[in-house]
mmCIF file of C-alpha atoms and ligand atoms in Angstrom:
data_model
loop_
_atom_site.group_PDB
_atom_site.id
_atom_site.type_symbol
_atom_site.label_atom_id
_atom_site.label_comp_id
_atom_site.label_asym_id
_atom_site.label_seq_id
_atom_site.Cartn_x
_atom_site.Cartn_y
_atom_site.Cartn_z
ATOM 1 C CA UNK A 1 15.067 31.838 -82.102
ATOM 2 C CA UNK A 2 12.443 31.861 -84.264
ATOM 3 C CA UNK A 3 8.592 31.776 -83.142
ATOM 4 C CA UNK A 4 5.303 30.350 -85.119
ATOM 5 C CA UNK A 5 3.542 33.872 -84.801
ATOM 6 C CA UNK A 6 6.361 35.884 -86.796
ATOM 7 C CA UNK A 7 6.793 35.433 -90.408
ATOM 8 C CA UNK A 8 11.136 35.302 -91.191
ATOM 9 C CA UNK A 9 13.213 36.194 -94.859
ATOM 10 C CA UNK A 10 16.675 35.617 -95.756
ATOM 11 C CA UNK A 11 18.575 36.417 -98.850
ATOM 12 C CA UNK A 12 21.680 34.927 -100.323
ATOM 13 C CA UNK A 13 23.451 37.744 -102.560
ATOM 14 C CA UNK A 14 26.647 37.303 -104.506
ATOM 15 C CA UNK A 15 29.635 39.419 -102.699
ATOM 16 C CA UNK A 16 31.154 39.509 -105.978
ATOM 17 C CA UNK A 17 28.799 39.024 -109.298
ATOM 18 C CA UNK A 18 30.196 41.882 -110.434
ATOM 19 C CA UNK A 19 34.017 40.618 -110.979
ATOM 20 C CA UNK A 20 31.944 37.556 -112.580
ATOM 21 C CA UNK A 21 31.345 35.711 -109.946
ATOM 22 C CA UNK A 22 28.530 32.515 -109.619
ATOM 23 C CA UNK A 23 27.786 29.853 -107.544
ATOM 24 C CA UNK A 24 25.719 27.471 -106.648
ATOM 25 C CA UNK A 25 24.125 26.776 -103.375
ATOM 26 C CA UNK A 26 21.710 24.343 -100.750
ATOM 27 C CA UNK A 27 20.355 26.150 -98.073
ATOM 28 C CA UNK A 28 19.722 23.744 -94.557
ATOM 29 C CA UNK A 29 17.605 24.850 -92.010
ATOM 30 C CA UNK A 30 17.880 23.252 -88.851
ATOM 31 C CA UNK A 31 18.540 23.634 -84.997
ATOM 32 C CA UNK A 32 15.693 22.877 -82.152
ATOM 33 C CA UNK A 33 12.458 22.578 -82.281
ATOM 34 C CA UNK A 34 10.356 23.914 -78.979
ATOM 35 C CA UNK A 35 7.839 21.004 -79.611
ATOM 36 C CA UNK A 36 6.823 21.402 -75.858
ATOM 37 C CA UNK A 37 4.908 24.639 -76.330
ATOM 38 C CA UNK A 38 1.216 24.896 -75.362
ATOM 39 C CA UNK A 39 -0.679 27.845 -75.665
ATOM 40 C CA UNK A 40 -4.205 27.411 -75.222
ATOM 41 C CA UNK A 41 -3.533 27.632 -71.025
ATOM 42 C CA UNK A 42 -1.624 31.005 -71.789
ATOM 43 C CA UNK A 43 -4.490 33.242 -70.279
ATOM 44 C CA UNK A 44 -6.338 32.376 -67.316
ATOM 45 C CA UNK A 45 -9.744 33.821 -68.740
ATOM 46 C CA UNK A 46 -10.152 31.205 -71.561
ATOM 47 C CA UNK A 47 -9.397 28.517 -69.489
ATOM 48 C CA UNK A 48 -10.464 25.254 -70.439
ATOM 49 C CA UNK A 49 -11.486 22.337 -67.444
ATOM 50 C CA UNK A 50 -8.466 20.365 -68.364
ATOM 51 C CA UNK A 51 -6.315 23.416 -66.996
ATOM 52 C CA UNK A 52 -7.721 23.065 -63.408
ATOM 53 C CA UNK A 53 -5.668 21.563 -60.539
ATOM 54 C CA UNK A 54 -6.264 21.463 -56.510
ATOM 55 C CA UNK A 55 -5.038 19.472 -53.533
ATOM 56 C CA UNK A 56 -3.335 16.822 -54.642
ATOM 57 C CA UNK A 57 -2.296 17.543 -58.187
ATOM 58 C CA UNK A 58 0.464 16.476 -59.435
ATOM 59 C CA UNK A 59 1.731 17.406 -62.803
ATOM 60 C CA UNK A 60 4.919 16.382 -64.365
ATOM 61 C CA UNK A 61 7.105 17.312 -67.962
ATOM 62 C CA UNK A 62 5.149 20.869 -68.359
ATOM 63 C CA UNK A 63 7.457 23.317 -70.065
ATOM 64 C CA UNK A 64 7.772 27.548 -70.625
ATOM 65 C CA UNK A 65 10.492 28.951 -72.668
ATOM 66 C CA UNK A 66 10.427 30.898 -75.831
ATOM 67 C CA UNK A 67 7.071 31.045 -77.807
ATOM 68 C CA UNK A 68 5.264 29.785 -74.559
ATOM 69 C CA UNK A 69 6.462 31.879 -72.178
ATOM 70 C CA UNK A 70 3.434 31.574 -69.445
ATOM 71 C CA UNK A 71 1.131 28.824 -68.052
ATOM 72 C CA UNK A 72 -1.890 28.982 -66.210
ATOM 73 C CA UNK A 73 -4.080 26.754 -63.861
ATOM 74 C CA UNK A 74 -7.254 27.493 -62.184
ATOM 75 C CA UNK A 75 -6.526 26.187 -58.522
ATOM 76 C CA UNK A 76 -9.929 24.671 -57.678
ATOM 77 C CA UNK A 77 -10.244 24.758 -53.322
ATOM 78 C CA UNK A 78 -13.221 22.197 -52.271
ATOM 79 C CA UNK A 79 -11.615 22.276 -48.535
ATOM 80 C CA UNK A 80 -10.333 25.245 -46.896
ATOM 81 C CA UNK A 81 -6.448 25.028 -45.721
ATOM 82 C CA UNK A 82 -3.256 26.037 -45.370
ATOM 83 C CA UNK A 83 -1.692 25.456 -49.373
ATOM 84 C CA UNK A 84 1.937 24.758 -50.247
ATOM 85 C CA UNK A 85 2.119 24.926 -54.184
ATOM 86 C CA UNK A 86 5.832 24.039 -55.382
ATOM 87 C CA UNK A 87 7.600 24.107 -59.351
ATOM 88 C CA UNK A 88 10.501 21.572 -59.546
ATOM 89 C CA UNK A 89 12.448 20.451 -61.932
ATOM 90 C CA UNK A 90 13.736 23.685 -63.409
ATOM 91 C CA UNK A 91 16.665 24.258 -65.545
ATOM 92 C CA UNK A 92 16.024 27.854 -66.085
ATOM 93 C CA UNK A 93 14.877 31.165 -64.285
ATOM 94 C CA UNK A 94 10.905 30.808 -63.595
ATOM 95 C CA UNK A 95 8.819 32.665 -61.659
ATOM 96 C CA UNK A 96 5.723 30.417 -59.566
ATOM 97 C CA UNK A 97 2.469 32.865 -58.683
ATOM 98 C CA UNK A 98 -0.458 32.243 -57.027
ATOM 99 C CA UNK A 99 -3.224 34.708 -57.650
ATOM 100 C CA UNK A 100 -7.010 35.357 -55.975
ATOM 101 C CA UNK A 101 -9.466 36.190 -58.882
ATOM 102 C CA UNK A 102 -11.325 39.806 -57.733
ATOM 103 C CA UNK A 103 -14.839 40.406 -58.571
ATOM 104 C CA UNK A 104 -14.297 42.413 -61.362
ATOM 105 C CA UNK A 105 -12.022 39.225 -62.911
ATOM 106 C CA UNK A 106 -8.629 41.167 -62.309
ATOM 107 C CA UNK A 107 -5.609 38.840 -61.119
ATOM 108 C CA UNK A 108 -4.440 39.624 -57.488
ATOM 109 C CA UNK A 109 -1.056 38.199 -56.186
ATOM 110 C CA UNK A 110 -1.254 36.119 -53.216
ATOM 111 C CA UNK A 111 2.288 35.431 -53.580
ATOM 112 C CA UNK A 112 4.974 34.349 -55.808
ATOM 113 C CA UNK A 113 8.654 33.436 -55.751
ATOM 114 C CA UNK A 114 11.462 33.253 -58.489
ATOM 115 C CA UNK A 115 13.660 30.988 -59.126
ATOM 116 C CA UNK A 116 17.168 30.895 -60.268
ATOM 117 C CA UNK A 117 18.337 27.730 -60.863
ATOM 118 C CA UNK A 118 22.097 26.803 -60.750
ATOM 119 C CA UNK A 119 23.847 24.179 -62.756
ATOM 120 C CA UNK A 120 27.150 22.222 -61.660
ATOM 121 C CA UNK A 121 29.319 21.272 -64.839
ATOM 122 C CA UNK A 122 31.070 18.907 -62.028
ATOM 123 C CA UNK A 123 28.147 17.366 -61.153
ATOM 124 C CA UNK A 124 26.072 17.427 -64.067
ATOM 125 C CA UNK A 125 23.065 18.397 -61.176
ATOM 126 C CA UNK A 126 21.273 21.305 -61.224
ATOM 127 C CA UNK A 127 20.566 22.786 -57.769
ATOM 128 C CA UNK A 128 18.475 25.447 -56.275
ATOM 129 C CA UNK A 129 15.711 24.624 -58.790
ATOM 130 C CA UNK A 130 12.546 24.348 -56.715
ATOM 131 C CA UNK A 131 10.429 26.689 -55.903
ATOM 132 C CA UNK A 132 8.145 26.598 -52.480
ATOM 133 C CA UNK A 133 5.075 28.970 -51.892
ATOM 134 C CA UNK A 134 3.971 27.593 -48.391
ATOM 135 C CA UNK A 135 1.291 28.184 -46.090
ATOM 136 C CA UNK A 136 -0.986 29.842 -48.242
ATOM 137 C CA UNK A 137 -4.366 30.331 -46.806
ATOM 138 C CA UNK A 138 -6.767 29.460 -49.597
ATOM 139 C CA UNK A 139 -10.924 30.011 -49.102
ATOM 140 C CA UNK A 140 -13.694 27.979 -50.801
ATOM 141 C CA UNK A 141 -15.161 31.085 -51.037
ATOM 142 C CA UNK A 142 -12.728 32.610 -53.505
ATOM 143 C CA UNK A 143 -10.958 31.585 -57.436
ATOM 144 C CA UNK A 144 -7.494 31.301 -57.809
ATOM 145 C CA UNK A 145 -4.954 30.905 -60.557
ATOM 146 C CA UNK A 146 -1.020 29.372 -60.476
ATOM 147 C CA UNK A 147 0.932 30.977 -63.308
ATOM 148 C CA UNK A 148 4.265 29.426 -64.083
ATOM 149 C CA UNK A 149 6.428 31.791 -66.130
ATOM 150 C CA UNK A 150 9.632 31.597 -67.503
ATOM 151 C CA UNK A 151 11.235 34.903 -66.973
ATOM 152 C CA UNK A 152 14.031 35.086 -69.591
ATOM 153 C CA UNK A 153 12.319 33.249 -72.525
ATOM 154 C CA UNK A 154 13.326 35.913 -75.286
ATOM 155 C CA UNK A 155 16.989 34.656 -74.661
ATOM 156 C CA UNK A 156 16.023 31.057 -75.023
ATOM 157 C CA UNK A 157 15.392 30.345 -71.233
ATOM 158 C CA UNK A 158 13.489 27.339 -71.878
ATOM 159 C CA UNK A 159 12.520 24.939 -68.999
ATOM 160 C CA UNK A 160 10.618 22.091 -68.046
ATOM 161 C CA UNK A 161 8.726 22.121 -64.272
ATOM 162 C CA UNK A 162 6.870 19.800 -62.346
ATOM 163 C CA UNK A 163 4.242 21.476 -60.109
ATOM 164 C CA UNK A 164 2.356 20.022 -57.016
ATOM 165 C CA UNK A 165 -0.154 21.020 -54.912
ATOM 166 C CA UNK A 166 -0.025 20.231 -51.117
ATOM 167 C CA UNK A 167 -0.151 21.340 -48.028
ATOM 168 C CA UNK A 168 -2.496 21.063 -45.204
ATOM 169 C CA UNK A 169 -6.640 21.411 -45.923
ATOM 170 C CA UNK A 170 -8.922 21.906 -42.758
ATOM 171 C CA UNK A 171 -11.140 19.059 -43.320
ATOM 172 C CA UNK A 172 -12.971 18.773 -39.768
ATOM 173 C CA UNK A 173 -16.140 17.858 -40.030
ATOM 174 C CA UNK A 174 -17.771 19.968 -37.690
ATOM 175 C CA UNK A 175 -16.450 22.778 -39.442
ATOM 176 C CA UNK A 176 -19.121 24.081 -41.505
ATOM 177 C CA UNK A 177 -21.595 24.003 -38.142
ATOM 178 C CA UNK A 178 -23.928 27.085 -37.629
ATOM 179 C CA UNK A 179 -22.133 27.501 -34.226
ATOM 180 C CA UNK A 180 -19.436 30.222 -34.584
ATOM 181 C CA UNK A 181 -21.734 32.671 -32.130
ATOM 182 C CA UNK A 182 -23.879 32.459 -29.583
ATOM 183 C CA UNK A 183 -26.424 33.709 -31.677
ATOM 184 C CA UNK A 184 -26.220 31.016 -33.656
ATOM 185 C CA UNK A 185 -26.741 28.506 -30.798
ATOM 186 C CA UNK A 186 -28.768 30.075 -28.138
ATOM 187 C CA UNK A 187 -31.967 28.603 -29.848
ATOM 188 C CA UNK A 188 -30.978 25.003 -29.943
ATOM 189 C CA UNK A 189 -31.626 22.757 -26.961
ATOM 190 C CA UNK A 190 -28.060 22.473 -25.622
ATOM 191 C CA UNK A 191 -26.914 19.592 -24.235
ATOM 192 C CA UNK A 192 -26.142 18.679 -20.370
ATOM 193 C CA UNK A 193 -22.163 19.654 -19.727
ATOM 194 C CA UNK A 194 -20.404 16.848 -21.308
ATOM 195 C CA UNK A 195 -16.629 16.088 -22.889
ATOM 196 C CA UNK A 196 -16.546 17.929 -27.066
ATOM 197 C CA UNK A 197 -14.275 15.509 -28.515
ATOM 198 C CA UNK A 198 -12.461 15.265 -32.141
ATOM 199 C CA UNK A 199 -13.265 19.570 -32.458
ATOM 200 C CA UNK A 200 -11.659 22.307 -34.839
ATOM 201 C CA UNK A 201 -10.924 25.932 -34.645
ATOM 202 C CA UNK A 202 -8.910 28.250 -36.811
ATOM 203 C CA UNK A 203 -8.739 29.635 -40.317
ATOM 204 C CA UNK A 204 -12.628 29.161 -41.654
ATOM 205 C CA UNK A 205 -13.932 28.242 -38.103
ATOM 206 C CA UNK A 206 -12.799 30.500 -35.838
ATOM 207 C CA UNK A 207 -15.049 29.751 -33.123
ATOM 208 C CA UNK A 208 -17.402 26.874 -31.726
ATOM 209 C CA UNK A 209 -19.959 27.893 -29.304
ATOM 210 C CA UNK A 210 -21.816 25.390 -26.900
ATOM 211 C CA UNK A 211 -25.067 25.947 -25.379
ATOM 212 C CA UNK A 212 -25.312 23.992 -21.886
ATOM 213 C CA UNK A 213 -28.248 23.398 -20.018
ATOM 214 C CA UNK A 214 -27.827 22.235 -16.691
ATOM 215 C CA UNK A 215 -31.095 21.073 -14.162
ATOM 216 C CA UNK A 216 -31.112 20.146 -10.673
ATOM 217 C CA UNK A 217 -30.310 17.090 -11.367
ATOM 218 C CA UNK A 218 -27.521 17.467 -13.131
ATOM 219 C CA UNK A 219 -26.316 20.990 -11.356
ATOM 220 C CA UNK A 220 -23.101 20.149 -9.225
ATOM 221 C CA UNK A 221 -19.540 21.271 -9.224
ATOM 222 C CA UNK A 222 -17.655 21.174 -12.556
ATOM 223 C CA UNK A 223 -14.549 21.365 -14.235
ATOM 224 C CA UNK A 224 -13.338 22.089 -17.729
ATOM 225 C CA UNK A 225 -9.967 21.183 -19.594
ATOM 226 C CA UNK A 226 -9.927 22.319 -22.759
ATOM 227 C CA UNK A 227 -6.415 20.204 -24.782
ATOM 228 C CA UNK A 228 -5.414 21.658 -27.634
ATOM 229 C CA UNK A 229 -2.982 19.811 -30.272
ATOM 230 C CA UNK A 230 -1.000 23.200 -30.677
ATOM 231 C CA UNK A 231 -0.323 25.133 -27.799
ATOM 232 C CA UNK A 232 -2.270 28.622 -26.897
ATOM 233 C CA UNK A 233 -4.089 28.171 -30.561
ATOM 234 C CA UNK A 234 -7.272 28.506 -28.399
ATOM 235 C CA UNK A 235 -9.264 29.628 -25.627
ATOM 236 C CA UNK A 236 -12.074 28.727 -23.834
ATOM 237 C CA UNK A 237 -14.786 30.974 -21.910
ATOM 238 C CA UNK A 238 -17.754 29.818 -20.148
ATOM 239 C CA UNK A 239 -20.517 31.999 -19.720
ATOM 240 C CA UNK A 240 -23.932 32.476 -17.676
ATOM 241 C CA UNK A 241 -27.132 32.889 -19.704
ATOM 242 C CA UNK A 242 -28.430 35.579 -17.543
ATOM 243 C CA UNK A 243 -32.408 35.711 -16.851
ATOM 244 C CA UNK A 244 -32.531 38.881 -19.754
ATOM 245 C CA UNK A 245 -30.894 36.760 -22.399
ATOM 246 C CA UNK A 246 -27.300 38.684 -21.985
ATOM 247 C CA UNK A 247 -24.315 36.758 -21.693
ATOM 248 C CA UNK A 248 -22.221 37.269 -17.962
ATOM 249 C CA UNK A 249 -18.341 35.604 -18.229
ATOM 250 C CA UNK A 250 -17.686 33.327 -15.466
ATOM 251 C CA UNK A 251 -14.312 32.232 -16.516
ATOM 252 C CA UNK A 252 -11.856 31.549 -19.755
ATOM 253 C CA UNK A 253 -8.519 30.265 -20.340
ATOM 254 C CA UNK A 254 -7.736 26.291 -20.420
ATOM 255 C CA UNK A 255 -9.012 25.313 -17.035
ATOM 256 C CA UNK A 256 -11.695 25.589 -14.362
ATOM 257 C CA UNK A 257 -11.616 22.948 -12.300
ATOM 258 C CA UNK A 258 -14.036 24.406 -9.601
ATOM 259 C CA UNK A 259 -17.470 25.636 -11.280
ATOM 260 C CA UNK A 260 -20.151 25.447 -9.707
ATOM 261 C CA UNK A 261 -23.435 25.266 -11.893
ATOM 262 C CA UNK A 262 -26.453 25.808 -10.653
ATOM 263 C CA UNK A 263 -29.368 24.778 -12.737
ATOM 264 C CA UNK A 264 -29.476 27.074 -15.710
ATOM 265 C CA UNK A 265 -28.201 27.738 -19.293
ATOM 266 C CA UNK A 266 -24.862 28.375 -19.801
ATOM 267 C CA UNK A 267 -22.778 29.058 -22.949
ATOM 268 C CA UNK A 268 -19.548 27.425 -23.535
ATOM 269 C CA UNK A 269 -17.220 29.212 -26.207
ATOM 270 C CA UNK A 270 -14.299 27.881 -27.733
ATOM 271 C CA UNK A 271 -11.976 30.272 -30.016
ATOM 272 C CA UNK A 272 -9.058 30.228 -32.324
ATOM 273 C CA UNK A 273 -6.393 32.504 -30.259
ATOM 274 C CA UNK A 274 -6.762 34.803 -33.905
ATOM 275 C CA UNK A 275 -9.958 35.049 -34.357
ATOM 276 C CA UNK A 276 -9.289 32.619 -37.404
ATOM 277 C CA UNK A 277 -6.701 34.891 -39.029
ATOM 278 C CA UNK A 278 -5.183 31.361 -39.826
ATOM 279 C CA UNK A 279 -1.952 31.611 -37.945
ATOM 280 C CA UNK A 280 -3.863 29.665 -34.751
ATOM 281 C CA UNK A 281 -5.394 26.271 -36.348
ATOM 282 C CA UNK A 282 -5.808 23.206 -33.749
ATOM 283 C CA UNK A 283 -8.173 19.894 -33.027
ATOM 284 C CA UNK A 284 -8.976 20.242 -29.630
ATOM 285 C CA UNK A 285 -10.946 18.370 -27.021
ATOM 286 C CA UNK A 286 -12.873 19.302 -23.598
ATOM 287 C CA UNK A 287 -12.884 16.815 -20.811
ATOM 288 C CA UNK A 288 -15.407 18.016 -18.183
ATOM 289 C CA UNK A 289 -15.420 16.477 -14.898
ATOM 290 C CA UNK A 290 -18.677 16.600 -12.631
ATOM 291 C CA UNK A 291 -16.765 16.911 -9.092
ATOM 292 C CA UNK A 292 -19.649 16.520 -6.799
ATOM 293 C CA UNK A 293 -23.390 17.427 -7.631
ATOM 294 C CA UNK A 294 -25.001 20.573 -6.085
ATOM 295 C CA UNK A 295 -28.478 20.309 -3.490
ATOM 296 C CA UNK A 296 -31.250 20.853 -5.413
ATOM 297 C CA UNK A 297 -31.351 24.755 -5.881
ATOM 298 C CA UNK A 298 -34.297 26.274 -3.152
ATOM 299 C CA UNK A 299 -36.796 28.568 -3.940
ATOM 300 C CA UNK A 300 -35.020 31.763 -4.546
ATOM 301 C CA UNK A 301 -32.834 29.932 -7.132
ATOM 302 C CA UNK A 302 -28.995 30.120 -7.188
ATOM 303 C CA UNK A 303 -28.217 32.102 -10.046
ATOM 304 C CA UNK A 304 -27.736 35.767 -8.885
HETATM 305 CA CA1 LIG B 401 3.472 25.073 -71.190
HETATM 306 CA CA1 LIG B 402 1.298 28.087 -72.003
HETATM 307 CA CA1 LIG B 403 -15.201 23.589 -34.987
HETATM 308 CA CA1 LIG B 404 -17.557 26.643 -35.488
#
C-alpha cells in the first residue's frame, strides 16, 4: 500500500551481469487506487461548514481506509434530545465516536462503539456491520464532533459507511419558558386553577412551575390529575403561598382529588422524576376538577 504523502524507489539489478548476463525489461505499475480518500475533514479544528451534520442527516458512500484513516463532522444540536447516531454499511473494522468539545477545544468522548464486521462467503452478505450509539443526551448549549475511523487501515482495512443521525429531539414548545422555579413565576399574575395541557418535562426542562391565584369566587374544592405519557417520569406538588412569601406543601404525587382552596395564591409544581438527568422525559397534562365552590371566606380569612 502505497500513500500520496510518502515518496517510494525501486531498483531492478541484474542477478547475474557478472557471468554476462543482459536483459531487457517494462516495468507495470498497477493495483487499486483509494480514489475515495478525503482529507480536508481529517481534523475537527479546521473544519469547514460542509462537514457539519445534525438531526436528520443522512450521508451515504463516505469511506476510511488507508491514507484516510479518520473522518470528522461537527454535530450541530438546534433542539435538545435524546440522539441515536449509527455507521452502516461497513465492510471493515471502524470505530463510530461522538465527542463534546471542552472549553479549552480538547475532544471529550461521549461515547463510541467498534465495529467488527463479518462477511459470509455463502452468502456473499456481510453481517454485524452497523454500528448504534443510542440515547445520547445532546445540549444546545454544548459542540460536538462524530469521528468515523477505520481502525486497521495500515493493513488495508478500507471501508465505506453510511452515517445517520436520529433519535428523539425534545421539541415542546413550552420548553424554553422562564418557569423551571418558583422564583421564576411568583411575579407573574397566575392564572385561576385550570387544566395545563400539551406540557413537557425532562432532560432541558426539568421542571414547570404554575402560579395559581384563586378569589372567592373562584375558591371551592379542587382536584388535580396530573397524566403522564410515561409512567412515574413526573410528579406534581401543590403548594400554599404563605402570607411571608415562603412556600408551605399541601400535597404531591399524581392526585388530589379533595383540595380545598381558599382564596389565595398557590404554586403548582410539576417535575421530571430526575430532576432532568434525562432518564425521566414525558408530555403530560393536568385535568383539574372544581368539585364544589367554597362560601365566601369570612373575615378572619381561611388560610391558616
Ligand atoms: Ca472519508
Ligand atoms: Ca477524512
Ligand atoms: Ca415544560
Ligand atoms: Ca419548564
Amino acid at each position: 500500500m502505497l500513500s500520496t504523502s510518502s515518496r517510494y524507489y525501486f531498483s531492478v539489478q541484474s542477478s547475474n551481469a557478472r557471468q554476462g548476463g543482459a536483459t531487457n525489461y517494462d516495468i507495470y505499475v498497477d493495483g487499486t487506487l483509494y480514489t475515495q480518500g478525503n482529507n480536508a475533514d481529517d481534523n475537527y479544528l479546521t473544519l469547514t461548514p460542509e462537514y457539519t451534520i445534525g438531526y436528520g442527516t443522512e450521508i451515504e458512500n463516505e469511506w476510511v481506509g488507508f491514507g484516510d484513516v479518520v473522518d470528522y463532522r461537527k454535530l450541530t444540536i438546534t433542539e435538545t434530545g435524546a440522539y441515536g447516531v449509527t455507521v452502516a454499511g461497513l465492510t471493515a473494522s471502524a470505530k463510530l465516536t461522538v465527542y463534546e468539545m471542552n472549553a479549552k477545544g480538547k475532544l471529550t468522548r461521549v461515547k463510541s462503539v467498534t465495529v467488527n464486521p463479518k462477511y459470509d462467503r455463502k452468502t456473499g452478505v456481510w453481517t454485524k456491520n452497523v454500528g448504534d450509539l443510542e440515547g445520547l443526551l445532546l445540549s444546545t448549549n454544548a459542540t460536538y464532533f462524530v469521528k468515523v475511523e477505520a481502525v486497521n487501515a495500515q493493513k488495508g482495512g478500507n471501508t465505506g459507511y453510511d452515517l445517520d443521525v436520529g433519535g428523539t429531539i425534545f421539541n415542546n414548545p413550552n420548553n424554553a419558558l422562564l418557569n423551571n422555579s418558583w422564583d421564576e413565576v411568583k411575579n407573574t399574575n397566575g392564572q385561576l386553577p385550570a387544566d395545563i395541557a400539551g406540557e413537557w418535562v425532562g432532560y432541558g426542562d426539568p421542571a414547570d412551575w404554575f402560579k395559581l391565584v384563586v378569589d372567592d369566587a373562584t375558591a371551592g374544592n379542587y382536584g388535580f390529575e396530573l397524566a403522564a405519557d410515561t409512567a412515574k417520569a413526573a410528579k406534581m406538588t401543590l403548594y400554599l403561598v404563605q402570607d411571608n412569601g415562603k412556600l408551605k406543601r399541601m400535597a404531591g404525587g399524581t392526585l388530589f382529588d379533595n383540595i380545598d382552596l381558599a382564596a389565595g395564591s398557590y404554586a403548582l409544581a410539576i417535575e421530571s422524576a430526575d430532576k432532568g438527568k434525562g432518564k425521566k422525559n414525558t408530555g403530560y397534562a393536568v385535568d383539574v376538577t372544581l368539585n364544589r365552590l367554597l362560601p365566601p371566606a369570612d373575615a378572619e380569612g381561611q388560610l391558616a
